[in-house]
Short mmCIF file of C-alpha atoms in Angstrom, two decimals:
data_model
loop_
_atom_site.label_atom_id
_atom_site.label_comp_id
_atom_site.label_asym_id
_atom_site.label_seq_id
_atom_site.Cartn_x
_atom_site.Cartn_y
_atom_site.Cartn_z
CA MET U 261 -20.69 16.94 51.77
CA ALA U 262 -19.90 16.76 54.82
CA ALA U 263 -19.95 13.10 56.86
CA ALA U 264 -22.02 15.26 59.72
CA SER U 265 -24.62 16.48 57.53
CA PHE U 266 -27.14 13.59 58.40
CA THR U 267 -30.06 15.14 59.90
CA ALA U 268 -32.69 12.14 59.64
CA ALA U 269 -31.55 10.19 62.76
CA LYS U 270 -28.82 10.18 65.63
CA PHE U 271 -25.59 10.96 64.16
CA LEU U 272 -22.13 11.02 65.80
CA ALA U 273 -19.70 12.39 63.33
CA PRO U 274 -15.95 10.42 62.90
CA VAL U 275 -13.59 11.22 65.61
CA ALA U 276 -10.52 13.71 64.18
CA GLY U 277 -7.32 12.29 64.35
CA ARG U 278 -5.25 13.52 66.79
CA SER U 279 -2.26 15.74 66.38
CA GLY U 280 1.28 15.00 68.14
CA GLY U 281 1.21 17.15 70.82
CA ASP U 282 -2.79 16.40 71.75
CA ARG U 283 -2.00 13.24 73.40
CA PRO U 284 -4.58 11.27 75.23
CA ALA U 285 -4.62 10.83 79.33
CA PRO U 286 -2.92 7.91 80.62
CA PHE U 287 -5.56 5.27 81.44
CA LEU U 288 -5.40 4.82 84.96
CA PRO U 289 -6.33 2.19 87.50
CA ALA U 290 -9.91 2.70 89.33
CA PRO U 291 -9.46 3.80 93.38
CA SER U 292 -10.00 0.76 95.89
CA SER U 293 -13.40 2.79 96.65
CA ALA U 294 -14.28 2.93 92.92
CA ARG U 295 -17.48 0.65 92.28
CA PRO U 296 -16.29 -2.51 91.13
CA LEU U 297 -16.10 -3.18 87.46
CA ARG U 298 -18.96 -5.69 87.29
CA ARG U 299 -21.60 -3.66 85.70
CA THR U 300 -25.19 -3.70 86.58
CA ARG U 301 -28.27 -3.32 83.82
CA PRO U 302 -30.37 0.06 85.10
CA ALA U 303 -33.57 -0.60 85.88
CA GLN U 304 -35.81 1.08 83.46
CA ARG U 305 -36.01 -0.51 80.05
CA LEU U 306 -33.91 1.10 77.00
CA LEU U 307 -36.06 2.57 75.18
CA ALA U 308 -35.18 2.81 71.64
CA VAL U 309 -36.54 5.81 69.07
CA SER U 310 -39.26 3.98 67.79
CA SER U 311 -40.49 2.55 71.22
CA ASP U 312 -40.15 6.70 72.08
CA VAL U 313 -42.14 7.73 69.02
CA LEU U 314 -45.16 5.35 70.10
CA ALA U 315 -45.03 6.49 73.59
CA GLY U 316 -45.17 10.18 72.71
CA ASN U 317 -41.93 10.67 74.62
CA LYS U 318 -40.28 13.05 71.52
CA ALA U 319 -42.58 15.62 70.30
CA ALA U 320 -44.15 14.71 66.83
CA PRO U 321 -42.27 17.03 63.98
CA ALA U 322 -44.64 19.32 62.42
CA ALA U 323 -46.10 18.59 59.39
CA ALA U 324 -44.03 19.26 56.16
CA ALA U 325 -44.91 22.10 54.01
CA GLN U 326 -44.37 19.84 51.11
CA PRO U 327 -44.42 15.94 51.11
CA ALA U 328 -41.15 14.29 51.49
CA VAL U 329 -41.77 12.17 48.12
CA THR U 330 -43.70 12.70 44.75
CA ARG U 331 -46.48 10.88 44.04
CA GLU U 332 -44.53 8.41 41.75
CA GLU U 333 -42.13 7.71 44.56
CA ALA U 334 -44.57 7.38 46.86
CA LEU U 335 -46.36 4.39 44.74
CA GLU U 336 -42.99 2.70 43.80
CA LEU U 337 -42.56 2.56 47.46
CA TYR U 338 -45.89 1.45 48.36
CA GLU U 339 -46.21 -1.30 45.74
CA ASP U 340 -42.62 -2.58 46.71
CA MET U 341 -43.46 -2.72 50.29
CA VAL U 342 -46.81 -4.48 49.51
CA LEU U 343 -45.34 -7.20 47.27
CA GLY U 344 -42.83 -8.18 50.15
CA ARG U 345 -45.50 -8.36 52.76
CA ASN U 346 -47.73 -10.46 50.37
CA PHE U 347 -45.02 -12.54 49.11
CA GLU U 348 -43.99 -13.67 52.45
CA ASP U 349 -47.51 -14.32 53.62
CA MET U 350 -47.60 -16.72 50.57
CA CYS U 351 -44.65 -18.32 51.22
CA ALA U 352 -45.99 -18.97 54.75
CA GLN U 353 -49.03 -21.30 52.91
CA MET U 354 -46.90 -22.50 50.80
CA TYR U 355 -44.57 -23.70 53.47
CA TYR U 356 -47.45 -25.31 55.57
CA ARG U 357 -48.76 -26.80 52.39
CA GLY U 358 -45.36 -28.54 52.10
CA LYS U 359 -44.25 -26.86 49.00
CA MET U 360 -40.96 -25.79 50.40
CA PHE U 361 -38.29 -27.39 52.32
CA GLY U 362 -35.32 -26.33 54.64
CA PHE U 363 -35.61 -23.46 57.03
CA VAL U 364 -37.70 -19.88 55.66
CA HIS U 365 -37.36 -16.45 57.18
CA LEU U 366 -40.01 -14.43 56.42
CA TYR U 367 -39.31 -10.40 56.20
CA ASN U 368 -42.87 -9.05 57.18
CA GLY U 369 -42.92 -6.03 59.59
CA GLN U 370 -38.87 -4.74 57.95
CA GLU U 371 -40.47 -3.81 54.61
CA ALA U 372 -39.24 -0.50 55.38
CA VAL U 373 -35.88 -1.08 55.32
CA SER U 374 -35.38 -3.02 52.05
CA THR U 375 -37.32 -0.65 50.14
CA GLY U 376 -36.22 2.30 51.55
CA PHE U 377 -32.83 1.49 50.66
CA ILE U 378 -32.75 -0.79 47.81
CA LYS U 379 -35.34 0.99 45.20
CA LEU U 380 -32.49 4.26 45.39
CA LEU U 381 -30.12 1.55 43.70
CA ASN U 382 -28.92 1.74 40.17
CA GLN U 383 -29.10 -1.48 38.15
CA PRO U 384 -24.99 -2.02 38.48
CA ASP U 385 -25.33 -1.63 42.49
CA CYS U 386 -24.73 -4.38 44.55
CA VAL U 387 -26.96 -6.21 47.17
CA VAL U 388 -25.97 -8.73 49.59
CA SER U 389 -28.00 -10.09 51.66
CA THR U 390 -28.54 -12.37 54.80
CA TYR U 391 -31.11 -15.78 55.27
CA ARG U 392 -33.82 -13.53 55.39
CA ASP U 393 -33.35 -12.59 51.36
CA HIS U 394 -36.78 -12.92 49.68
CA VAL U 395 -37.79 -9.46 49.96
CA HIS U 396 -34.13 -7.95 48.85
CA ALA U 397 -34.20 -9.79 45.79
CA LEU U 398 -37.55 -8.43 45.22
CA SER U 399 -36.75 -4.82 45.67
CA LYS U 400 -33.39 -5.09 43.60
CA GLY U 401 -36.13 -6.47 40.56
CA VAL U 402 -35.52 -9.99 40.58
CA PRO U 403 -39.02 -11.46 39.34
CA ALA U 404 -41.28 -12.92 41.95
CA ARG U 405 -42.05 -16.14 40.00
CA SER U 406 -38.15 -16.68 39.74
CA VAL U 407 -37.72 -16.25 43.72
CA MET U 408 -41.00 -18.30 44.62
CA ALA U 409 -39.69 -21.11 41.76
CA GLU U 410 -36.32 -20.85 43.90
CA LEU U 411 -38.39 -21.67 46.90
CA PHE U 412 -40.12 -24.64 45.17
CA GLY U 413 -36.51 -25.80 44.15
CA LYS U 414 -37.44 -25.87 40.82
CA ALA U 415 -35.35 -25.15 38.04
CA THR U 416 -36.81 -21.81 36.72
CA GLY U 417 -35.79 -20.69 40.25
CA CYS U 418 -33.21 -17.49 40.05
CA CYS U 419 -30.45 -20.14 41.27
CA ARG U 420 -31.88 -23.51 39.25
CA GLY U 421 -33.52 -24.74 42.52
CA GLN U 422 -30.28 -24.97 44.01
CA GLY U 423 -30.03 -22.15 46.60
CA GLY U 424 -33.44 -22.26 48.30
CA SER U 425 -34.70 -19.79 50.50
CA MET U 426 -31.51 -18.69 52.33
CA HIS U 427 -29.47 -18.46 48.82
CA MET U 428 -30.89 -15.95 46.58
CA PHE U 429 -28.83 -14.85 43.83
CA SER U 430 -29.14 -13.13 40.43
CA GLU U 431 -26.29 -12.08 38.48
CA PRO U 432 -28.25 -9.93 35.95
CA HIS U 433 -29.92 -7.78 39.21
CA ASN U 434 -26.56 -8.08 40.87
CA VAL U 435 -28.13 -9.74 44.16
CA LEU U 436 -25.04 -11.35 45.01
CA GLY U 437 -26.37 -13.93 47.43
CA GLY U 438 -28.44 -14.62 50.82
CA PHE U 439 -25.99 -15.95 53.27
CA ALA U 440 -26.86 -19.07 55.32
CA PHE U 441 -24.63 -18.16 58.37
CA ILE U 442 -24.22 -14.43 59.66
CA GLY U 443 -21.42 -12.32 59.09
CA GLU U 444 -20.80 -14.69 56.00
CA GLY U 445 -22.14 -11.95 53.32
CA ILE U 446 -20.24 -8.68 54.98
CA PRO U 447 -16.81 -9.75 53.58
CA VAL U 448 -18.17 -10.68 50.33
CA ALA U 449 -20.07 -7.24 50.07
CA THR U 450 -16.88 -5.20 51.09
CA GLY U 451 -14.91 -7.37 48.04
CA ALA U 452 -17.92 -6.15 45.81
CA ALA U 453 -17.45 -2.65 46.87
CA PHE U 454 -13.20 -3.08 46.09
CA ALA U 455 -14.15 -4.40 43.00
CA ALA U 456 -16.12 -1.12 42.37
CA LYS U 457 -13.40 1.12 43.67
CA TYR U 458 -10.72 -0.92 41.39
CA ARG U 459 -13.00 -0.29 38.16
CA HIS U 460 -13.47 3.36 38.66
CA GLU U 461 -9.99 4.37 39.71
CA VAL U 462 -7.60 1.59 37.79
CA LEU U 463 -9.55 0.24 35.04
CA LYS U 464 -11.29 3.66 34.50
CA GLN U 465 -14.64 2.14 33.97
CA SER U 466 -16.82 4.78 35.61
CA SER U 467 -20.25 5.43 35.01
CA PRO U 468 -21.62 9.18 34.84
CA ASP U 469 -22.99 8.76 38.12
CA GLY U 470 -19.66 7.93 40.09
CA LEU U 471 -18.83 4.74 41.48
CA ASP U 472 -21.15 1.63 41.77
CA VAL U 473 -22.35 1.21 45.33
CA THR U 474 -23.09 -1.97 47.28
CA LEU U 475 -25.34 -2.63 50.33
CA ALA U 476 -24.52 -5.15 53.00
CA PHE U 477 -27.61 -6.14 55.38
CA PHE U 478 -27.36 -7.81 58.51
CA GLY U 479 -29.12 -8.25 61.39
CA ASP U 480 -28.13 -7.02 64.98
CA GLY U 481 -26.76 -10.27 66.21
CA THR U 482 -24.20 -10.02 63.35
CA ALA U 483 -22.79 -6.63 64.72
CA ASN U 484 -20.96 -8.77 67.71
CA ASN U 485 -18.89 -11.00 64.94
CA GLY U 486 -15.12 -10.40 63.81
CA GLN U 487 -16.26 -10.15 60.44
CA PHE U 488 -18.08 -7.09 60.76
CA PHE U 489 -15.15 -5.39 62.76
CA GLU U 490 -12.59 -6.44 60.09
CA CYS U 491 -14.84 -5.21 57.16
CA LEU U 492 -15.72 -1.80 58.67
CA ASN U 493 -11.95 -1.41 58.73
CA MET U 494 -10.89 -1.88 55.42
CA ALA U 495 -14.01 -0.13 54.20
CA GLN U 496 -13.03 2.72 55.86
CA LEU U 497 -9.24 2.61 55.18
CA TRP U 498 -9.27 2.39 51.53
CA LYS U 499 -12.71 4.75 51.13
CA LEU U 500 -15.10 1.86 49.58
CA PRO U 501 -18.38 2.94 48.10
CA ILE U 502 -20.20 0.50 50.54
CA VAL U 503 -23.32 0.96 53.04
CA PHE U 504 -23.63 -1.39 55.92
CA VAL U 505 -27.41 -1.47 56.81
CA VAL U 506 -27.86 -2.91 60.45
CA GLU U 507 -31.45 -4.58 60.25
CA ASN U 508 -31.82 -4.59 63.87
CA ASN U 509 -35.15 -6.16 64.76
CA LEU U 510 -34.03 -6.46 68.46
CA TRP U 511 -33.62 -10.35 68.53
CA ALA U 512 -30.84 -12.62 67.44
CA ILE U 513 -33.00 -15.64 66.81
CA GLY U 514 -34.06 -15.96 70.62
CA MET U 515 -31.78 -14.11 72.44
CA SER U 516 -32.94 -10.50 72.89
CA HIS U 517 -30.65 -7.84 71.31
CA ILE U 518 -30.11 -5.72 74.62
CA ARG U 519 -28.86 -8.63 76.80
CA ALA U 520 -26.50 -10.09 74.11
CA THR U 521 -24.33 -6.45 73.63
CA SER U 522 -22.18 -4.24 75.62
CA ASP U 523 -23.41 -1.30 74.04
CA PRO U 524 -27.03 -1.92 72.09
CA GLU U 525 -26.53 1.12 70.25
CA ILE U 526 -24.93 -0.17 67.25
CA TRP U 527 -24.44 2.98 64.97
CA LYS U 528 -21.73 4.07 67.41
CA LYS U 529 -19.51 1.39 66.19
CA GLY U 530 -19.21 3.21 62.94
CA PRO U 531 -17.30 6.38 64.17
CA ALA U 532 -14.58 4.30 65.93
CA PHE U 533 -13.64 3.33 62.58
CA GLY U 534 -13.87 7.02 61.88
CA MET U 535 -17.11 6.48 58.85
CA PRO U 536 -20.66 7.94 59.68
CA GLY U 537 -22.83 6.21 62.21
CA VAL U 538 -26.66 6.86 61.98
CA HIS U 539 -29.69 5.05 63.69
CA VAL U 540 -33.01 5.47 62.05
CA ASP U 541 -36.55 4.13 63.01
CA GLY U 542 -36.63 1.07 60.63
CA MET U 543 -40.60 1.31 60.73
CA ASP U 544 -40.72 4.60 58.70
CA VAL U 545 -39.68 4.16 55.00
CA LEU U 546 -39.81 7.63 54.24
CA LYS U 547 -36.87 8.16 57.19
CA VAL U 548 -34.89 5.34 55.78
CA ARG U 549 -34.86 6.47 52.41
CA GLU U 550 -34.06 9.94 53.73
CA VAL U 551 -30.97 8.83 55.69
CA ALA U 552 -30.42 5.74 52.68
CA LYS U 553 -30.27 8.32 50.23
CA GLU U 554 -27.36 10.42 51.66
CA ALA U 555 -25.39 7.26 52.77
CA ILE U 556 -25.35 6.02 49.19
CA ASP U 557 -24.64 9.25 47.50
CA ARG U 558 -21.79 9.69 49.72
CA ALA U 559 -20.05 6.36 48.78
CA ARG U 560 -20.98 6.96 45.26
CA ARG U 561 -19.15 10.46 45.09
CA GLY U 562 -16.01 8.46 46.60
CA GLU U 563 -16.55 9.75 50.45
CA GLY U 564 -16.50 6.05 52.04
CA PRO U 565 -18.48 3.83 53.90
CA THR U 566 -21.64 4.54 56.15
CA LEU U 567 -23.05 2.36 59.17
CA VAL U 568 -26.72 2.54 59.47
CA GLU U 569 -28.60 1.04 62.00
CA CYS U 570 -32.26 0.73 61.06
CA GLU U 571 -34.12 -0.04 63.93
CA THR U 572 -37.39 -2.81 62.98
CA TYR U 573 -39.10 -5.55 64.02
CA ARG U 574 -40.17 -9.06 62.65
CA PHE U 575 -43.77 -9.33 62.73
CA ARG U 576 -43.36 -13.33 62.71
CA GLY U 577 -41.15 -16.01 64.50
CA HIS U 578 -37.42 -16.13 63.64
CA SER U 579 -38.58 -18.68 61.17
CA LEU U 580 -41.38 -20.79 60.28
CA ALA U 581 -40.13 -23.30 62.22
CA ASP U 582 -40.31 -21.26 65.42
CA PRO U 583 -43.14 -21.15 67.40
CA ASP U 584 -42.02 -17.56 68.63
CA GLU U 585 -42.80 -17.81 72.41
CA LEU U 586 -40.05 -15.84 73.72
CA ARG U 587 -41.27 -12.17 72.79
CA ARG U 588 -43.86 -10.78 74.92
CA PRO U 589 -47.19 -10.38 73.74
CA ASP U 590 -47.28 -6.47 74.60
CA GLU U 591 -43.56 -6.26 72.66
CA LYS U 592 -45.30 -7.93 69.68
CA SER U 593 -48.34 -5.48 69.55
CA HIS U 594 -46.60 -2.38 70.60
CA TYR U 595 -44.42 -2.65 66.86
CA ALA U 596 -47.79 -4.09 65.09
CA ALA U 597 -49.29 -0.81 65.89
CA ARG U 598 -46.17 0.75 63.92
CA ASP U 599 -46.66 -1.45 60.70
CA PRO U 600 -44.58 0.62 58.34
CA ILE U 601 -47.05 -0.26 55.11
CA MET U 602 -50.05 1.35 57.05
CA SER U 603 -47.76 4.11 57.76
CA LEU U 604 -46.86 4.89 54.49
CA LYS U 605 -50.64 4.66 53.05
CA LYS U 606 -51.91 6.86 55.69
CA TYR U 607 -49.28 9.34 54.62
CA ILE U 608 -50.10 9.08 50.99
CA ILE U 609 -53.95 9.70 51.63
CA GLU U 610 -53.16 12.30 54.05
CA GLN U 611 -50.69 14.07 51.59
CA SER U 612 -53.19 13.74 48.63
CA LEU U 613 -50.74 11.47 46.95
CA ALA U 614 -53.43 9.06 46.00
CA SER U 615 -56.66 8.03 46.58
CA GLU U 616 -57.59 4.72 48.91
CA ALA U 617 -58.81 3.40 45.33
CA GLU U 618 -55.79 3.70 43.77
CA LEU U 619 -53.82 2.04 46.57
CA LYS U 620 -56.43 -1.09 46.54
CA SER U 621 -55.78 -0.90 42.49
CA ILE U 622 -51.69 -1.79 43.40
CA GLU U 623 -52.49 -4.41 46.19
CA LYS U 624 -54.88 -6.19 43.98
CA ARG U 625 -52.22 -5.92 40.97
CA ILE U 626 -49.69 -7.50 43.25
CA ASP U 627 -52.11 -10.42 44.32
CA ASP U 628 -52.12 -11.46 40.76
CA VAL U 629 -48.20 -11.44 40.74
CA VAL U 630 -48.17 -13.50 43.69
CA GLU U 631 -50.72 -15.56 42.55
CA GLU U 632 -49.07 -16.17 39.40
CA ALA U 633 -45.97 -16.67 40.84
CA VAL U 634 -47.23 -19.75 42.72
CA ASP U 635 -48.69 -21.03 39.45
CA PHE U 636 -45.25 -20.68 37.41
CA ALA U 637 -43.42 -22.30 40.33
CA ASP U 638 -45.88 -25.55 40.89
CA ALA U 639 -45.87 -25.64 37.12
CA SER U 640 -42.00 -25.63 36.90
CA PRO U 641 -39.68 -28.98 36.32
CA LEU U 642 -37.60 -29.94 39.10
CA PRO U 643 -33.77 -29.78 38.18
CA PRO U 644 -32.34 -32.72 36.37
CA ARG U 645 -30.35 -35.34 38.37
CA SER U 646 -27.54 -34.34 36.41
CA GLN U 647 -27.47 -30.65 37.88
CA LEU U 648 -26.12 -32.39 41.18
CA LEU U 649 -22.55 -31.98 41.09
CA GLU U 650 -22.49 -28.68 38.96
CA ASN U 651 -20.95 -25.56 40.31
CA VAL U 652 -19.40 -27.67 43.01
CA PHE U 653 -15.92 -28.55 41.77
CA ALA U 654 -13.32 -25.90 39.69
CA ASP U 655 -12.36 -28.67 37.52
CA PRO U 656 -15.52 -29.85 35.59
CA LYS U 657 -13.38 -33.05 34.44
CA GLY U 658 -12.90 -33.66 38.11
CA PHE U 659 -15.31 -35.52 40.30
CA GLY U 660 -18.37 -34.42 38.65
CA ILE U 661 -17.51 -35.82 35.30
CA GLY U 662 -16.29 -38.97 34.20
CA PRO U 663 -13.88 -39.85 31.33
CA ASP U 664 -16.87 -40.60 29.06
CA GLY U 665 -18.06 -37.25 29.52
CA LYS U 666 -21.14 -37.99 31.53
CA TYR U 667 -22.00 -37.25 35.00
CA ARG U 668 -20.72 -39.83 37.42
CA CYS U 669 -24.07 -39.87 39.17
CA GLU U 670 -26.02 -41.32 36.20
CA ASP U 671 -23.74 -44.26 36.59
CA PRO U 672 -26.21 -46.97 38.46
CA LYS U 673 -23.26 -47.55 41.06
CA PHE U 674 -22.69 -43.97 42.11
CA THR U 675 -25.04 -44.54 45.08
CA GLN U 676 -23.33 -47.36 46.16
CA GLY U 677 -20.62 -45.57 47.72
CA THR U 678 -17.61 -43.13 46.53
CA ALA U 679 -15.00 -45.42 46.98
CA GLN U 680 -15.72 -47.79 43.59
CA VAL U 681 -16.41 -44.01 41.83
#
């Protein structure tokens, strides 16, 4: 399928290579009478896709003759989004009760992105996340009790209590980690995609569906970092099976995206490297899913990477330690009116895919799952002290384990300082 076949969002096809005789015009300096190079921002606020939809600046699309999803697909999407929202709400309660420590970044409002992409993946496909990673792990199938126990710092967590909120990892589910520093995960995701292509082309370990696909999630603030550009280049150069998913929630901590980048339309950076660039309304799970399916299918067929910018919005502060005083109340209410879960619920009922009673039943079941996750995490044991130095040093007989085979941290003199040890 041609790269330019994306239809659900803004799209710019890759720039075709120039032939030898098609030389670009030379770069000429501006005449002295031209305006100075210093740029000024337009007075009118930049309206993004979802803003236009809400304001009615674009004609509403005609209702489809057939629903965009089947009943089973719609209920799966709804259940996953409700799980993500309810889980994060419970995290807030547990954080303020002192059950969690450190920084906890919640995903409320962005569920359409995680669900729209990850529920299309196969088990061998990989997900690489950010510090806002709880819901990505849940969407990929990591049990809620394992994620909650990890947040509680318990030994039964998916990282045995050593990862915490920002470092969810699950080898069985191919969740390759949340990463605390922005941009950190993009090279890891690129490496995972390279490994998938190597298995497919060199080791001939291909699956019937084609290449295993990697999703790299990151935010708008990351799109100005060097790793992002380096990995776009490598991914396109080697036609790696990866989708770069920008969760543009319009704020990098307390910095507005509009103020922080020379061109706020991140999707345009894809065609600069020869790959498709797509902008989609990240508050609409059906639109996200449509774009995600095409991008994932392209990667699986070996046609290379895609950059997808999902414009979304977080309903809480940057973290639970953030009083969220920088964003204007009217901006927050503007996006709250487009809650992706309520929009999907309305669509399901209007399309007669399920009744409200059926959706209430799903919500009740999810409430029970989240409550059970808390009970499990609370009752789980803390990691043993002997776990402290595991997975720190490559040599298990190095600093962490003494000549007697016991952990040095168990030595009563360990806490007196490392000089004696």
